[in-house]
């Protein structure tokens, strides 16, 4: 008999409880009212923090301008994770051929063309073109949230293809950006700890693609550009990242022409809450019925 798979087991429990609804594609779920209320409460929690920081809130669609995507360097580093939106721009004759191919299981996507948008890979990407030009003295803080897409189909219910991300971002001076990440991640870990989650900060790397990717990943770890807060969801040995803190340096400031008030290339940093992963972590930690969660957790979250 095959060994039990804790990832599939948890996915099945969440589906049996009708918290998540399967769609037939791994990592793509419908969400129940109960699940969605947890998501909304986490979003409100991050928003309260953003308000304290005087961050401008921006709610984003799940798609990103292709022109913005082209400047993020995402394709160079993570070609296997991205998703592109394609559209039909043909005439009547092309339409007839499209329909014929659909009805005969033919290659109809070959008749589509790239649209003006791609699927958003990270909430903060949409922000940088909005910051082009000279920033005010002291830089700016934003709070950005929305659905993201990453092509990483998995039976792990905490590894979705479409998931919510809520980030608190700073754009401006390099030392303030570093502090934003360092202090912001500590603050975020505190918020998650108050929800009864056992979260540990660890140095991390992004999953850079290919042979060159491992060198980039090693550099990222060595320079501590990425830290993650991990908590056990399906496995004590392999805890899951539910929050990350990222120093981008001038990775976005340079291609998007963002300058500090002093005319230097702006640095940026973000603290990203994985809202769906936090939701799943809470359901695992406190039980599948939020009405039964400990009073202080409910009082802290659902306000
Ligand atoms: P990253 O940009 O990879 O640091 O992602 C920010 C946060 O989003 C991570 O800390 C995770 O909590 C969450 N996240 C990343 N990938 C996924 C995924 N495939 N499914 C659900 N949440 C994710
Ligand atoms: Zn970000």
CSV table of C-alpha atoms and ligand atoms in Angstrom, one decimal:
chain,number,residue,atom,x,y,z
A,1,UNK,CA,0.0,0.0,0.0
A,2,UNK,CA,1.3,3.5,-0.9
A,3,UNK,CA,2.5,5.6,2.1
A,4,UNK,CA,0.0,8.2,3.2
A,5,UNK,CA,0.6,11.6,1.6
A,6,UNK,CA,0.0,14.4,4.2
A,7,UNK,CA,-0.5,17.0,1.4
A,8,UNK,CA,-3.3,15.0,-0.3
A,9,UNK,CA,-4.8,14.2,3.0
A,10,UNK,CA,-5.0,17.8,4.0
A,11,UNK,CA,-6.4,18.8,0.6
A,12,UNK,CA,-9.1,16.1,0.9
A,13,UNK,CA,-10.0,17.3,4.4
A,14,UNK,CA,-10.4,20.9,3.2
A,15,UNK,CA,-12.5,19.7,0.3
A,16,UNK,CA,-14.6,17.3,2.4
A,17,UNK,CA,-15.3,20.2,4.8
A,18,UNK,CA,-16.4,22.3,1.8
A,19,UNK,CA,-13.8,25.0,2.7
A,20,UNK,CA,-12.2,24.6,-0.7
A,21,UNK,CA,-13.9,23.4,-3.9
A,22,UNK,CA,-12.0,21.4,-6.5
A,23,UNK,CA,-11.9,22.6,-10.1
A,24,UNK,CA,-10.2,19.6,-11.8
A,25,UNK,CA,-6.9,21.4,-12.0
A,26,UNK,CA,-4.3,21.0,-9.2
A,27,UNK,CA,-3.8,24.1,-7.2
A,28,UNK,CA,-7.0,25.9,-8.4
A,29,UNK,CA,-9.9,26.1,-6.0
A,30,UNK,CA,-13.2,27.7,-5.3
A,31,UNK,CA,-13.4,29.2,-1.8
A,32,UNK,CA,-16.3,28.8,0.6
A,33,UNK,CA,-17.9,31.7,2.5
A,34,UNK,CA,-16.2,30.6,5.7
A,35,UNK,CA,-12.8,30.4,4.0
A,36,UNK,CA,-13.3,33.8,2.3
A,37,UNK,CA,-14.2,35.4,5.7
A,38,UNK,CA,-10.8,34.3,7.0
A,39,UNK,CA,-9.1,35.8,3.9
A,40,UNK,CA,-10.9,39.0,4.4
A,41,UNK,CA,-10.0,39.2,8.0
A,42,UNK,CA,-6.3,38.7,7.2
A,43,UNK,CA,-6.6,41.4,4.5
A,44,UNK,CA,-8.1,43.8,7.1
A,45,UNK,CA,-5.2,42.9,9.6
A,46,UNK,CA,-2.6,43.8,7.0
A,47,UNK,CA,-4.6,46.9,6.1
A,48,UNK,CA,-4.6,48.1,9.7
A,49,UNK,CA,-0.8,47.9,9.7
A,50,UNK,CA,-0.6,49.6,6.3
A,51,UNK,CA,-2.7,52.4,7.7
A,52,UNK,CA,-0.4,52.8,10.7
A,53,UNK,CA,2.5,53.2,8.2
A,54,UNK,CA,0.5,55.8,6.1
A,55,UNK,CA,0.8,53.4,3.2
A,56,UNK,CA,-1.4,54.1,0.1
A,57,UNK,CA,-3.7,51.1,-0.5
A,58,UNK,CA,-3.9,49.7,-4.1
A,59,UNK,CA,-6.2,46.8,-4.9
A,60,UNK,CA,-5.1,45.0,-8.0
A,61,UNK,CA,-6.6,42.9,-10.7
A,62,UNK,CA,-5.1,39.4,-11.3
A,63,UNK,CA,-3.5,40.6,-14.6
A,64,UNK,CA,-0.5,42.9,-15.2
A,65,UNK,CA,0.3,45.1,-18.1
A,66,UNK,CA,2.6,43.1,-20.5
A,67,UNK,CA,4.8,46.2,-20.8
A,68,UNK,CA,5.3,46.2,-17.0
A,69,UNK,CA,6.0,42.5,-17.0
A,70,UNK,CA,8.7,42.9,-19.7
A,71,UNK,CA,10.7,45.2,-17.3
A,72,UNK,CA,10.5,43.1,-14.2
A,73,UNK,CA,13.1,40.5,-15.4
A,74,UNK,CA,10.6,37.8,-14.4
A,75,UNK,CA,10.9,35.8,-17.6
A,76,UNK,CA,14.7,35.7,-17.3
A,77,UNK,CA,14.5,34.2,-13.8
A,78,UNK,CA,11.2,32.3,-13.5
A,79,UNK,CA,10.0,31.4,-17.1
A,80,UNK,CA,8.4,28.2,-15.7
A,81,UNK,CA,6.1,30.0,-13.3
A,82,UNK,CA,4.6,32.7,-15.5
A,83,UNK,CA,1.4,32.7,-17.4
A,84,UNK,CA,0.4,34.7,-20.4
A,85,UNK,CA,-3.0,35.9,-21.6
A,86,UNK,CA,-3.8,35.3,-25.2
A,87,UNK,CA,-6.7,36.7,-27.2
A,88,UNK,CA,-8.5,36.3,-30.5
A,89,UNK,CA,-8.0,39.2,-33.0
A,90,UNK,CA,-9.1,37.4,-36.2
A,91,UNK,CA,-11.8,38.0,-38.8
A,92,UNK,CA,-14.9,35.9,-39.7
A,93,UNK,CA,-12.8,33.4,-41.6
A,94,UNK,CA,-10.4,32.9,-38.7
A,95,UNK,CA,-13.4,32.6,-36.4
A,96,UNK,CA,-14.8,29.8,-38.5
A,97,UNK,CA,-11.5,28.0,-38.3
A,98,UNK,CA,-11.3,28.6,-34.5
A,99,UNK,CA,-14.7,27.0,-34.0
A,100,UNK,CA,-13.8,24.1,-36.3
A,101,UNK,CA,-10.7,23.4,-34.2
A,102,UNK,CA,-12.5,23.6,-30.9
A,103,UNK,CA,-15.2,21.2,-32.1
A,104,UNK,CA,-12.6,18.7,-33.5
A,105,UNK,CA,-10.2,18.9,-30.6
A,106,UNK,CA,-7.7,20.8,-32.9
A,107,UNK,CA,-5.0,23.2,-31.9
A,108,UNK,CA,-7.2,26.3,-31.4
A,109,UNK,CA,-4.8,28.2,-29.1
A,110,UNK,CA,-2.5,28.4,-32.1
A,111,UNK,CA,-4.9,31.0,-33.5
A,112,UNK,CA,-4.6,33.3,-30.5
A,113,UNK,CA,-2.2,36.2,-30.1
A,114,UNK,CA,-0.6,37.6,-26.9
A,115,UNK,CA,-2.9,40.1,-25.3
A,116,UNK,CA,-1.9,43.4,-23.6
A,117,UNK,CA,-1.7,41.6,-20.2
A,118,UNK,CA,0.0,38.6,-18.5
A,119,UNK,CA,-1.1,37.0,-15.3
A,120,UNK,CA,0.3,38.8,-12.2
A,121,UNK,CA,3.1,36.9,-10.5
A,122,UNK,CA,3.5,39.1,-7.5
A,123,UNK,CA,1.3,41.9,-6.2
A,124,UNK,CA,4.0,44.5,-6.0
A,125,UNK,CA,5.0,44.4,-9.7
A,126,UNK,CA,2.1,46.6,-10.8
A,127,UNK,CA,3.3,49.3,-8.4
A,128,UNK,CA,6.7,50.2,-9.9
A,129,UNK,CA,5.5,51.9,-13.1
A,130,UNK,CA,3.2,54.0,-10.9
A,131,UNK,CA,6.3,55.2,-9.1
A,132,UNK,CA,8.4,56.3,-12.2
A,133,UNK,CA,10.0,59.7,-11.8
A,134,UNK,CA,11.0,61.6,-8.7
A,135,UNK,CA,9.7,60.3,-5.3
A,136,UNK,CA,8.8,62.7,-2.5
A,137,UNK,CA,11.3,63.2,0.3
A,138,UNK,CA,11.5,60.0,2.4
A,139,UNK,CA,10.1,57.8,-0.4
A,140,UNK,CA,6.6,56.2,-0.3
A,141,UNK,CA,4.9,53.3,1.2
A,142,UNK,CA,2.1,51.2,-0.4
A,143,UNK,CA,-0.1,48.4,0.5
A,144,UNK,CA,-0.9,46.2,-2.5
A,145,UNK,CA,-3.1,43.1,-2.7
A,146,UNK,CA,-4.6,40.9,-5.3
A,147,UNK,CA,-4.7,37.4,-6.9
A,148,UNK,CA,-1.4,36.1,-8.2
A,149,UNK,CA,-0.7,33.2,-10.6
A,150,UNK,CA,2.2,30.9,-10.6
A,151,UNK,CA,2.3,27.7,-12.7
A,152,UNK,CA,3.3,25.3,-9.9
A,153,UNK,CA,0.5,22.7,-9.9
A,154,UNK,CA,0.6,20.6,-6.8
A,155,UNK,CA,-1.5,18.4,-4.5
A,156,UNK,CA,-0.3,20.6,-1.6
A,157,UNK,CA,-3.3,22.8,-0.8
A,158,UNK,CA,-0.9,25.5,0.4
A,159,UNK,CA,0.8,25.6,-3.1
A,160,UNK,CA,-1.9,27.0,-5.3
A,161,UNK,CA,-1.7,28.2,-8.9
A,162,UNK,CA,-4.0,31.2,-8.1
A,163,UNK,CA,-3.6,32.7,-4.7
A,164,UNK,CA,-4.0,36.0,-2.7
A,165,UNK,CA,-0.9,38.0,-1.8
A,166,UNK,CA,-1.0,41.2,0.4
A,167,UNK,CA,2.2,43.2,0.5
A,168,UNK,CA,3.5,46.3,2.3
A,169,UNK,CA,6.0,47.9,0.1
A,170,UNK,CA,8.5,50.8,0.5
A,171,UNK,CA,10.1,52.6,-2.5
A,172,UNK,CA,12.8,55.2,-1.8
A,173,UNK,CA,16.2,55.4,0.0
A,174,UNK,CA,18.3,52.3,0.2
A,175,UNK,CA,18.8,52.3,4.0
A,176,UNK,CA,15.1,52.9,4.7
A,177,UNK,CA,14.3,50.1,2.2
A,178,UNK,CA,16.5,47.7,4.2
A,179,UNK,CA,14.9,48.8,7.5
A,180,UNK,CA,11.5,48.4,6.0
A,181,UNK,CA,12.2,44.8,5.2
A,182,UNK,CA,14.0,44.0,8.4
A,183,UNK,CA,11.6,45.7,10.8
A,184,UNK,CA,8.6,45.0,8.7
A,185,UNK,CA,9.2,41.3,8.6
A,186,UNK,CA,9.6,41.2,12.4
A,187,UNK,CA,6.3,43.1,12.7
A,188,UNK,CA,4.6,40.7,10.3
A,189,UNK,CA,5.9,37.7,12.2
A,190,UNK,CA,4.4,39.3,15.4
A,191,UNK,CA,1.0,39.7,13.8
A,192,UNK,CA,1.0,36.0,12.7
A,193,UNK,CA,2.3,34.9,16.2
A,194,UNK,CA,-0.7,36.8,17.7
A,195,UNK,CA,-3.0,34.5,15.6
A,196,UNK,CA,-1.5,31.5,17.4
A,197,UNK,CA,0.8,30.5,14.6
A,198,UNK,CA,4.3,29.3,15.3
A,199,UNK,CA,6.4,31.1,12.7
A,200,UNK,CA,10.2,30.9,12.4
A,201,UNK,CA,12.2,33.3,10.2
A,202,UNK,CA,14.7,31.7,7.8
A,203,UNK,CA,17.0,32.9,5.0
A,204,UNK,CA,15.5,31.9,1.7
A,205,UNK,CA,15.9,32.1,-2.1
A,206,UNK,CA,13.5,32.4,-5.0
A,207,UNK,CA,13.2,29.3,-7.3
A,208,UNK,CA,15.4,30.7,-10.1
A,209,UNK,CA,15.2,28.7,-13.3
A,210,UNK,CA,17.9,26.5,-14.8
A,211,UNK,CA,21.7,26.1,-14.5
A,212,UNK,CA,22.4,29.8,-13.9
A,213,UNK,CA,19.5,29.9,-11.4
A,214,UNK,CA,21.4,28.0,-8.7
A,215,UNK,CA,24.2,30.7,-8.6
A,216,UNK,CA,21.5,33.4,-8.3
A,217,UNK,CA,19.8,31.6,-5.5
A,218,UNK,CA,23.1,31.1,-3.6
A,219,UNK,CA,23.9,34.8,-4.0
A,220,UNK,CA,20.4,35.7,-2.7
A,221,UNK,CA,20.9,33.6,0.4
A,222,UNK,CA,24.4,34.8,1.1
A,223,UNK,CA,23.3,38.5,0.9
A,224,UNK,CA,20.2,37.8,2.9
A,225,UNK,CA,18.0,39.5,0.3
A,226,UNK,CA,15.1,37.2,1.1
A,227,UNK,CA,13.8,36.0,4.4
A,228,UNK,CA,10.7,33.9,4.9
A,229,UNK,CA,8.6,33.1,7.9
A,230,UNK,CA,7.8,29.4,7.9
A,231,UNK,CA,5.3,27.4,9.9
A,232,UNK,CA,4.3,23.7,9.8
A,233,UNK,CA,1.2,23.1,7.7
A,234,UNK,CA,1.5,19.5,6.4
A,235,UNK,CA,4.9,18.7,7.7
A,236,UNK,CA,7.0,19.6,10.8
A,237,UNK,CA,10.2,18.8,8.8
A,238,UNK,CA,9.3,20.9,5.8
A,239,UNK,CA,7.5,23.9,7.1
A,240,UNK,CA,5.7,26.3,4.6
A,241,UNK,CA,6.6,29.9,4.0
A,242,UNK,CA,3.5,32.0,4.8
A,243,UNK,CA,5.3,35.4,4.7
A,244,UNK,CA,8.4,36.8,3.0
A,245,UNK,CA,10.5,39.9,3.3
A,246,UNK,CA,12.4,40.9,0.2
A,247,UNK,CA,15.1,43.5,-0.5
A,248,UNK,CA,15.1,44.3,-4.2
A,249,UNK,CA,17.8,46.9,-4.1
A,250,UNK,CA,17.5,48.7,-7.4
A,251,UNK,CA,16.0,45.8,-9.3
A,252,UNK,CA,12.8,47.7,-9.9
A,253,UNK,CA,14.0,51.3,-9.4
A,254,UNK,CA,16.4,51.0,-12.4
A,255,UNK,CA,14.2,49.7,-15.1
A,256,UNK,CA,11.2,51.7,-14.0
A,257,UNK,CA,13.1,55.0,-13.7
A,258,UNK,CA,12.3,55.6,-10.1
A,259,UNK,CA,14.4,58.2,-8.3
A,260,UNK,CA,14.7,59.4,-4.8
A,261,UNK,CA,14.2,63.1,-4.0
A,262,UNK,CA,18.0,63.4,-4.2
A,263,UNK,CA,18.0,62.0,-7.7
A,264,UNK,CA,19.5,58.6,-6.9
A,265,UNK,CA,18.1,55.3,-8.2
A,266,UNK,CA,15.4,54.2,-5.7
A,267,UNK,CA,15.6,51.0,-3.8
A,268,UNK,CA,12.5,49.0,-2.9
A,269,UNK,CA,11.6,46.3,-0.4
A,270,UNK,CA,8.4,44.4,0.3
A,271,UNK,CA,6.9,42.3,3.1
A,272,UNK,CA,4.5,39.8,1.4
A,273,UNK,CA,1.8,38.0,3.3
A,274,UNK,CA,0.7,34.7,1.6
A,275,UNK,CA,-3.0,35.2,2.5
A,276,UNK,CA,-4.2,31.8,1.3
A,277,UNK,CA,-1.3,30.0,3.0
A,278,UNK,CA,-2.0,31.9,6.3
A,279,UNK,CA,-5.7,30.9,5.9
A,280,UNK,CA,-4.8,27.2,5.5
A,281,UNK,CA,-2.2,27.4,8.3
A,282,UNK,CA,-4.9,28.8,10.7
A,283,UNK,CA,-7.4,26.0,9.7
A,284,UNK,CA,-4.7,23.4,10.4
A,285,UNK,CA,-3.6,25.0,13.7
A,286,UNK,CA,-7.0,25.8,15.2
A,287,UNK,CA,-9.4,23.4,13.5
A,288,UNK,CA,-11.6,23.5,10.4
A,289,UNK,CA,-14.4,25.4,12.1
A,290,UNK,CA,-13.4,29.1,12.9
A,291,UNK,CA,-16.4,29.4,15.2
A,292,UNK,CA,-14.5,27.0,17.5
A,293,UNK,CA,-11.2,28.8,17.4
A,294,UNK,CA,-9.7,30.2,20.7
A,295,UNK,CA,-11.4,33.4,21.8
A,296,UNK,CA,-8.3,35.6,21.6
A,297,UNK,CA,-7.5,34.4,18.1
A,298,UNK,CA,-11.1,35.1,17.0
A,299,UNK,CA,-11.1,38.5,18.7
A,300,UNK,CA,-7.8,39.5,17.2
A,301,UNK,CA,-8.6,38.4,13.7
A,302,UNK,CA,-12.4,39.0,13.1
A,303,UNK,CA,-12.6,42.7,13.8
B,1,LIG,P1,7.2,35.2,-2.8
B,1,LIG,O1,7.1,36.4,-3.8
B,1,LIG,O2,7.6,33.9,-3.5
B,1,LIG,O3,8.0,35.5,-1.6
B,1,LIG,O4,5.7,35.0,-2.3
B,1,LIG,C1,5.1,35.8,-1.3
B,1,LIG,C2,4.3,34.9,-0.4
B,1,LIG,O5,3.2,34.4,-1.2
B,1,LIG,C3,5.0,33.7,0.1
B,1,LIG,O6,5.6,33.9,1.3
B,1,LIG,C4,3.9,32.7,0.3
B,1,LIG,O7,3.3,32.8,1.5
B,1,LIG,C5,2.9,33.1,-0.8
B,1,LIG,N1,3.0,32.2,-2.0
B,1,LIG,C6,4.0,32.0,-2.9
B,1,LIG,N2,3.7,31.1,-3.8
B,1,LIG,C7,2.5,30.6,-3.4
B,1,LIG,C8,1.7,29.5,-3.9
B,1,LIG,N3,2.0,28.8,-5.0
B,1,LIG,N4,0.5,29.3,-3.3
B,1,LIG,C9,0.1,30.0,-2.3
B,1,LIG,N5,0.8,31.0,-1.7
B,1,LIG,C10,2.0,31.2,-2.3
B,2,LIG,ZN1,6.8,42.1,-3.6
